[in-house]
Amino acid sequence: MTFSPELEAKIERMFSQYPPDRRRSAVIPMLMYAQDEIGSVTRELVEEVARRTGITPLAVDEVVTYYSMLHRMPLGKSHVQICTNISCMLNGGTELWEQATRRLGIGHKEVSADGKISLEEVECMGACSWAPAIQVNYDFYHQVTPQKLDEMLTQLGAAR
Amino acid sequence: MPDPVKLTIDGRQIEAAPGTLLINAAKAAGIEIPAFCYYDGYSLQAACRMCLVEVEKTPKMPTACTTPVAEGMIVRTDTEQVRRARKMTLEFLLTNHPLDCPVCDKGGECELQDMVFRYGAGGSRFIENKWHVDEKQWSPVVFYDGPRCILCFRCVRVCNEGMGVGALGIVNRGSVSEIAPNEGDHLNCDECGMCIDICPVGALTSGTYRYQSRPWEMDHVGTICTHCSNGCKTTLGVRNGEILRGNNRDRSGINGEFLCIKGRYGFDFYNHPERLQSPLMRVNGTLQPVAWSTALEAVARKFTETKNAGGKFGVIGSTRTTNEENFYLQKFAREGLGTNNIDHHRSGDVVTLLDALSGRANASLATTADLYTSKAVLIIGADLSLEQPFLAFQVRANFRHHAAKVYVVTPEPVREDKYAARSMRAAGDPIWGALDQMRDALANEAELVILFDDSIKGEGVRRLLEFGTALGKPVKYVALVDYANSRGAVDMGLTPDLLPGYHASPQRGLSLDEMINAPDLDVLWVIGANPLSRADLSASSPFLVVQDMFLTETAERADVVLPAASAYEKSGSFTNVCGEVQRLKKGLDVMGTKPDLEIIGLIAKEMGLAATVGPWIADRVFDQIRRTVRGYDVSLPVIATGGAAQTAPVNGRISSTGRPEMIRSVHNDLFASGTLGRYSKILNSVLEKTEGEVEPIEAVHR
Amino acid sequence: MPYNEPNPAEVRVLSKRFGIPNSQSIDVYLANEGYQAYERAAKMTPDEIVNVVKASGLRGRGGAGFPTGMKWSFLARNSPKPKYIIVNADESEPGTCKDRLLVEFDPHQLIEGIMIAGLAATSNQGYIYIRGEYRYLIDIMNKAIAEAYDRGYLGDNVRGTGWKFHLATHTGAGAYECGEESALLESFEGKRGIPRIRPPFPAVAGAYQSPTILNNVETYAAVPSIFRMGGEEWAKLGSPKNGGTRMFCLSGHVNRPGVYELPMGFPLMRMIEEVGGGIRGGKKLKAVIPGGSSCPVLKAEECNINMDFDSLAAAKSMLGSGGVVVMDETTDIVAVALRIMRFYAHESCGWCIPCREGTTWLRKILLRIYEGHGVASDVDLVGELSKNMLGRTFCPLGDAAAMPTIAFVEKFRHEFEAYIQKQVPAAQPDPLLQLASV
Ligand SMILES: Cc1cc2nc3c(=O)[nH]c(=O)nc-3n(C[C@H](O)[C@H](O)[C@H](O)COP(=O)(O)O)c2cc1C
Ligand code: SF4
Ligand code: SF4
Ligand code: SF4
Ligand code: FES
Ligand code: FES
């Protein structure tokens, strides 16, 4: 399996950062960056990461299934992550979550039929003082109001 | 030895070696500290929290399974706080446990049941829904029931650390964590079933034993595995004349918790539909069932005729019959039939090894225990993990526990490479070059055990011992052989030129190949062997008598076939690859069959030779062996109680070449076991299992 | 620009450069006292460095408040193995969002702090473990690291002194437990985030089983100012035994939520009223979670307290990670307790029984109460199950789930009881089922 030249370069750099006999340290970074490129952690990717780091595919599976941000199933083009943890909850995070599920007609870790948007109710993302917070892919949105969420979803291509 | 540490547990003064874990120090003093995740010999987890105890001056209760003893430590294992912690941990555990004990295979021998009985609460306050996932089949022998799993990770460790396979892992997170197999939805592994036996609950169950029985309905018969030469103890679960399972859950015998697939599941040849249960005789060219008396009478008549006419006998013995049977057979052949034409399939050069050892300083035979304790081990030729599974397990454990240095010289990559100090690829002559390169490293070791297969024989063995002696360190040796009693067969004199105990025979007889090729053989008597699967009889067609469990290629050609009992159906003794004698215990009878000892005895009786050959009672024959075979005067109490005693059949030179060129190992792998393997449903199903599509495991995070 | 206006009550030491345009760049950093602390520390012996940190009274900002100088002094410096510096930027404790700013607006301050730790440890390699969600911080950090290499602050020969020091970032992938130091190390090595058995502690066997200094971002970020001001001076910024300033993350029902740098020991009520602008909508204060979701809640009447480790410990709570969550009178405590338990059940690594099963069971009970199907005995059960987890789990996550829950049921018992009293009637049982069970 080959990745884009940029990712290959990144992986190359990654390996150079750890001691030569510790290639396994690159497992999680490699999975994260490759997932961004491929869209999900495919079987092929698991085997590739295993091969490159010298561990078994099972050992990679153990890791993949542990971490919340590694996904076996493809996400939407825009992955909308809504925090409902305490600070956000106190500021309307739960309502934002319900609003999004209603508008999109999908639930936790589900993808809209057109593949444009997926939803995830997430834990605290480190934006508590600017709650309620949403992350779309890796971008933070602070102090999100219901109107702002509505506009965001429209921009991301959600049907009315 | 460093000074012992003094500590107090539950008011009792206790001494323990420094570094001893509290849980073991307590156990030695007869104080039980409950544990799920702790398993002696495997890495520490501190996961189940069952072993919490009070230690004075420690604010939180530490885990006894990870806390080493310390001087002056004051420990309490029986306080209100400790009892409460255990009870509550069990209450937590049961919230996610289905409590389907009535239909669970483990019911009655389940560690969770025992713990709840001893330390648990009467009821549960859990009224929520339980998590459920369906049971999964991972292989012909391994099933996994997620909800029953208490996540103690013993299975993962035994597979990874014990077996060196690493086919089991942990997936998902939190309360939906599960154990998962290496191929997504199925296992690709040794299929040894170690994970099943070590599982404290009924989460891992065995494909063969599932829903078969309750443990208390069975007789538990501790005997010796009949497959390879390693001599593992296996405990058969027998109910109503049926073997339902094999295991070694009590970690007794030389093999502790170890058994490979053959020892654990490979007993199932015994009730194969093609198992012979009646004598057969050739009538008008086809084999027809006849009564035992008819068959025995026909054999005795032919034997007597041939003997009286000065005819030529050939006797081929077995590597899976007992020492008693082998001893009795050679005695019958030599003294009853007056022939030295007796041999068996030889797979390792034990004879030259014993000869070369005699009188040599700093050199001896290794025991299976030595493989676990020796500071260094050298493996030549064999793919040990596949061909000699228990020996490989010992070496691995030695590496894990004592950081033993392992050296490997094999033709192909082997599992031992992973942790070997040095691995080299060589076969045939280049082996010596490889050994030369390792010489300095080996000479630096304090001691060494060398295991070698049939690639080293005859002069090669002598050269190897010279090599070993030149290292200047104590060296012990193992000549690897194939089957359960391959070693005993040589010791008992199933050879044309050596009597029991390696005494020279006054007259040399024909070897196995010579018998097969002899143009003028009158009678060929084959006991538990299948020589005609590899070679054809020469032009002559001798009267062929075969004792076997199945209609093998050899039996198909026979004039008389006598159905024999398997090792699980008789008593007697086996000698394993390291020369350790162990007792078989009879588990059951299979209708219509007889142990080979009895068959031979009955033929002798029928021929009027009973007085010459003696009684065909295993204990009586073993008595004779102890008295006449060098090195077999082992301690009776040891072997009578299921122990292993190493024989030392050598103390002088052996006047024989041993015909090393005849030595050929079949190099059975994990799933093969000669004829027995061909008739084992389980070994075949594992081999047939096709590679399925790999299903991705989806993360479940609620 | 930072996400909230500064406040006059702040004492801006670590956040001094926040708000300066382009504060991430090394030039701005150098123009504002940057890397002077390193130059000072580079002239000291490792023991002298440790002593300065000890004198500052700096206590770990990751949650437990362990004295940093003492931690550094435990490092097995004589070990022949390489020494590692690991930065915990996993920031995942609900209510906490300060490390993010320290990286975003002053990455060089962090690098300088790491370098000084490196000198103290005679280390040649550091890694910054950054939670996966903070991808943009990884980019910012990588850029700053590249600048530091360019200017010779990192590399094989740091500033010509002959000292080799390398630094790299490492991404997490979504797991609160990986903020726990030993689980972090496992994760860093490419494994599941399962904690390790301790001892040995990281100071002896940390990353790659080698001696390791592991601290929170804020802890390292505080180090340069300590060396610029001197340990004693820095200590005086705070209250006794609680040196310096602290980044407080004010969130919840206040008018001006935000991250504010305040002296250690700053009174909580002043923080709410003066810094946070009081409770939103003129409502009354009900309660405060003083240091992130794992800290026992303080009722309004307990909030006359100074925000330092020891004062909060005396009040049977914790300063934790600095996440101050303010709740007004309308707050539904049952909903808060449920949300917190959902978090811990989701984030429990699953290794040990009491935490794995306990958090899940508690989540189920709290959900049932919340949905109106609670029974009278549930309130006691919640408290008791939490106590059964407390102190018996493999790592402190179990405690982190138990402690706040115990406080919620003890301090707001009536709210749980009210839920149970206004029970929603259970769905009508299916008559057939009833018959079948007779
Ligand atoms: C469950 C759990 C989560 C933690 N999460 C974090 C975290 O996100 N960031 C952090 O710095 N420390 C976290 N800690 C604390 C670390 O284990 C460790 O004590 C800290 O990083 C040490 O740094 P310090 O001494 O500078 O505080 C966590 C601890 C626990 C038990
Ligand atoms: S399957 Fe059995 S041995 Fe394996 S973790 Fe579960 S309970 Fe333990
Ligand atoms: S290693 Fe050999 S003796 Fe042991 S169980 Fe396997 S086949 Fe039987
Ligand atoms: S307390 Fe136990 S289950 Fe919970 S996170 Fe720690 S180790 Fe994992
Ligand atoms: S609680 Fe939502 S970002 Fe922290
Ligand atoms: S036996 Fe000690 S924690 Fe499991």
Coordinates of C-alpha atoms in Angstrom, one line a residue, chain C residues 139-385:
Chain C
D139 CA 1.2 22.0 13.5
I140 CA 2.0 25.1 15.6
M141 CA 4.3 23.1 17.8
N142 CA 6.1 21.5 14.9
K143 CA 6.6 24.9 13.4
A144 CA 8.1 26.3 16.6
I145 CA 10.3 23.2 17.0
A146 CA 11.6 23.8 13.4
E147 CA 12.4 27.4 14.3
A148 CA 14.2 26.3 17.5
Y149 CA 16.3 23.9 15.4
D150 CA 17.0 26.7 13.0
R151 CA 18.3 29.0 15.7
G152 CA 20.3 26.3 17.4
Y153 CA 18.1 25.8 20.5
L154 CA 17.5 22.3 19.5
G155 CA 19.8 19.9 17.7
D156 CA 23.1 18.0 18.1
N157 CA 24.9 20.9 19.6
V158 CA 22.5 23.3 21.4
R159 CA 23.8 26.8 21.1
G160 CA 27.3 25.5 20.7
T161 CA 27.4 24.0 24.2
G162 CA 27.9 20.5 22.9
W163 CA 24.7 19.4 24.5
K164 CA 22.5 17.4 22.2
F165 CA 18.8 17.8 22.6
H166 CA 16.0 16.8 20.2
L167 CA 12.3 17.4 20.5
A168 CA 9.4 16.0 18.6
T169 CA 5.6 15.9 18.8
H170 CA 3.5 12.8 19.0
T171 CA -0.2 12.6 18.5
G172 CA -2.8 10.8 20.6
A173 CA -5.9 9.4 19.1
G174 CA -8.8 10.1 21.5
A175 CA -8.5 8.6 25.0
Y176 CA -8.8 10.4 28.3
E177 CA -6.9 7.6 30.0
C178 CA -3.9 8.4 28.0
G179 CA -3.5 11.5 30.1
E180 CA -2.6 9.2 33.0
E181 CA 1.2 9.2 32.9
S182 CA 1.8 5.5 32.6
A183 CA -1.0 4.9 30.1
L184 CA 0.4 7.8 28.2
L185 CA 3.8 6.1 28.0
E186 CA 2.1 2.9 26.7
S187 CA 0.2 4.9 24.1
F188 CA 3.4 6.7 23.2
E189 CA 5.0 3.3 22.6
G190 CA 2.3 2.4 20.2
K191 CA 0.0 0.4 22.4
R192 CA -3.4 0.5 24.0
G193 CA -3.6 3.1 26.8
I194 CA -3.4 0.8 29.7
P195 CA -1.7 2.0 32.8
R196 CA 1.5 0.3 34.0
I197 CA 2.1 -1.4 37.3
R198 CA 4.0 1.0 39.6
P199 CA 6.6 0.9 41.0
P200 CA 8.7 1.4 38.9
F201 CA 7.8 5.0 38.4
P202 CA 8.7 6.9 35.2
A203 CA 11.6 8.5 37.0
V204 CA 13.2 5.0 36.9
A205 CA 11.5 3.2 34.0
G206 CA 9.3 5.5 31.9
A207 CA 9.5 5.9 28.1
Y208 CA 11.1 2.7 26.6
Q209 CA 11.7 1.6 30.2
S210 CA 14.2 4.4 30.6
P211 CA 14.4 7.1 33.2
T212 CA 11.8 9.8 32.3
I213 CA 10.6 13.1 33.5
L214 CA 6.9 13.5 32.7
N215 CA 5.0 16.7 33.4
N216 CA 2.0 18.7 32.3
V217 CA 2.4 21.4 29.7
E218 CA 1.7 24.2 32.2
T219 CA 4.3 22.7 34.6
Y220 CA 7.0 23.0 31.9
A221 CA 5.7 26.3 30.7
A222 CA 6.2 27.7 34.2
V223 CA 9.9 26.8 34.3
P224 CA 11.3 29.6 32.2
S225 CA 9.7 32.3 34.4
I226 CA 11.1 30.5 37.5
F227 CA 14.6 30.8 36.1
R228 CA 14.1 34.4 35.0
M229 CA 12.7 35.5 38.4
G230 CA 14.5 33.0 40.6
G231 CA 12.8 30.3 42.5
E232 CA 12.1 32.2 45.7
E233 CA 10.6 35.2 43.9
W234 CA 8.4 33.0 41.8
A235 CA 7.2 31.2 44.8
K236 CA 6.1 34.4 46.3
L237 CA 3.6 34.9 43.5
G238 CA 1.4 32.3 45.1
S239 CA 0.5 31.2 48.6
P240 CA 2.7 29.3 51.0
K241 CA 3.7 25.8 49.6
N242 CA 1.7 26.6 46.5
G243 CA 4.2 28.6 44.4
G244 CA 3.4 30.8 41.5
T245 CA 0.5 31.5 39.4
R246 CA -2.0 29.1 37.8
M247 CA -4.0 29.0 34.6
F248 CA -7.6 28.8 35.8
C249 CA -10.2 27.7 33.2
L250 CA -13.4 29.4 34.2
S251 CA -16.5 27.9 32.6
G252 CA -20.1 27.3 33.1
H253 CA -22.7 29.9 34.2
V254 CA -20.5 33.0 34.5
N255 CA -20.7 36.2 32.5
R256 CA -17.1 36.1 31.4
P257 CA -15.9 32.6 31.1
G258 CA -12.3 32.2 30.0
V259 CA -8.8 31.1 30.9
Y260 CA -7.2 33.5 33.4
E261 CA -3.8 33.4 35.0
L262 CA -4.2 34.1 38.7
P263 CA -1.9 33.8 41.7
M264 CA -2.2 30.5 43.5
G265 CA -4.5 30.9 46.4
F266 CA -6.8 33.4 44.6
P267 CA -10.2 33.4 46.4
L268 CA -12.8 31.4 44.5
M269 CA -15.6 33.9 45.1
R270 CA -13.5 36.7 43.7
M271 CA -12.7 34.6 40.7
I272 CA -16.4 34.1 40.0
E273 CA -17.5 37.7 40.8
E274 CA -14.6 39.9 39.8
V275 CA -12.9 37.9 37.1
G276 CA -15.9 35.9 35.7
G277 CA -18.2 38.9 36.0
G278 CA -20.6 37.0 38.3
I279 CA -23.3 34.5 37.6
R280 CA -25.0 34.9 34.2
G281 CA -28.5 36.4 34.2
G282 CA -28.2 37.5 37.8
K283 CA -29.0 34.0 39.0
K284 CA -27.7 32.6 42.3
L285 CA -24.7 30.4 42.6
K286 CA -25.5 26.7 43.4
A287 CA -22.2 24.9 43.2
V288 CA -18.7 24.8 41.8
I289 CA -16.5 22.0 40.5
P290 CA -13.2 23.5 41.4
G291 CA -10.6 21.6 39.4
G292 CA -12.0 19.5 36.6
S293 CA -14.7 16.9 36.5
S294 CA -13.0 14.5 38.9
C295 CA -13.0 17.0 41.8
P296 CA -15.7 16.8 44.4
V297 CA -18.2 19.6 44.0
L298 CA -18.3 22.6 46.4
K299 CA -21.8 23.9 47.4
A300 CA -22.2 27.7 47.2
E301 CA -21.7 28.0 50.9
E302 CA -18.3 26.2 50.6
C303 CA -17.0 28.6 48.0
N304 CA -15.4 31.0 50.3
I305 CA -12.1 29.3 49.7
N306 CA -8.6 30.1 48.4
M307 CA -7.8 28.3 45.2
D308 CA -4.6 26.3 46.1
F309 CA -3.9 22.6 46.5
D310 CA -3.9 22.6 50.3
S311 CA -7.0 24.7 50.9
L312 CA -9.0 22.6 48.6
A313 CA -7.7 19.4 50.1
A314 CA -8.7 20.7 53.5
A315 CA -12.2 21.1 52.0
K316 CA -12.1 17.5 50.8
S317 CA -11.9 18.5 47.2
M318 CA -9.0 19.1 44.9
L319 CA -7.4 21.9 42.8
G320 CA -7.0 19.3 40.1
S321 CA -6.3 20.6 36.6
G322 CA -7.6 24.1 37.1
G323 CA -11.0 23.6 35.5
V324 CA -13.4 25.7 37.5
V325 CA -17.0 24.9 36.5
V326 CA -19.5 27.2 37.9
M327 CA -23.2 26.1 38.2
D328 CA -26.1 28.4 38.9
E329 CA -29.3 27.6 40.8
T330 CA -31.0 26.2 37.7
T331 CA -28.5 23.4 37.3
D332 CA -29.8 19.9 37.4
I333 CA -27.2 18.1 39.6
V334 CA -28.6 14.6 38.6
A335 CA -28.0 15.5 34.9
V336 CA -24.4 16.7 35.8
A337 CA -23.7 13.5 37.8
L338 CA -25.0 11.4 34.9
R339 CA -23.0 13.2 32.3
I340 CA -19.8 12.9 34.3
M341 CA -20.4 9.2 34.8
R342 CA -21.1 8.7 31.2
F343 CA -17.7 10.3 30.5
Y344 CA -15.8 8.0 32.9
A345 CA -17.6 4.9 31.7
H346 CA -16.7 5.8 28.2
E347 CA -13.1 6.5 29.0
S348 CA -12.4 3.7 31.4
C349 CA -9.7 1.7 29.8
G350 CA -11.4 -1.6 30.9
W351 CA -8.3 -3.0 32.6
C352 CA -9.6 -3.4 36.1
I353 CA -12.9 -4.8 37.4
P354 CA -14.0 -2.1 39.8
C355 CA -13.6 0.8 37.4
R356 CA -14.7 -1.1 34.2
E357 CA -17.8 -2.5 35.8
G358 CA -18.4 0.1 38.4
T359 CA -18.5 3.1 36.1
T360 CA -20.8 1.2 33.7
W361 CA -23.2 0.1 36.5
L362 CA -23.3 3.6 37.9
R363 CA -24.0 5.1 34.5
K364 CA -26.9 2.7 34.1
I365 CA -28.4 3.6 37.5
L366 CA -27.9 7.3 37.1
L367 CA -29.5 7.1 33.7
R368 CA -32.5 5.2 35.1
I369 CA -32.9 7.8 37.8
Y370 CA -32.7 10.6 35.3
E371 CA -35.2 8.9 33.1
G372 CA -37.6 8.7 36.0
H373 CA -37.3 5.0 36.8
G374 CA -35.3 5.4 40.0
V375 CA -36.2 3.5 43.2
A376 CA -35.6 4.7 46.7
S377 CA -32.6 2.5 47.4
D378 CA -30.8 3.9 44.3
V379 CA -29.4 7.0 46.0
D380 CA -27.6 5.0 48.7
L381 CA -26.5 2.5 46.1
V382 CA -24.9 5.1 43.9
G383 CA -22.9 6.4 46.9
E384 CA -22.0 3.0 48.0
L385 CA -20.9 1.6 44.7

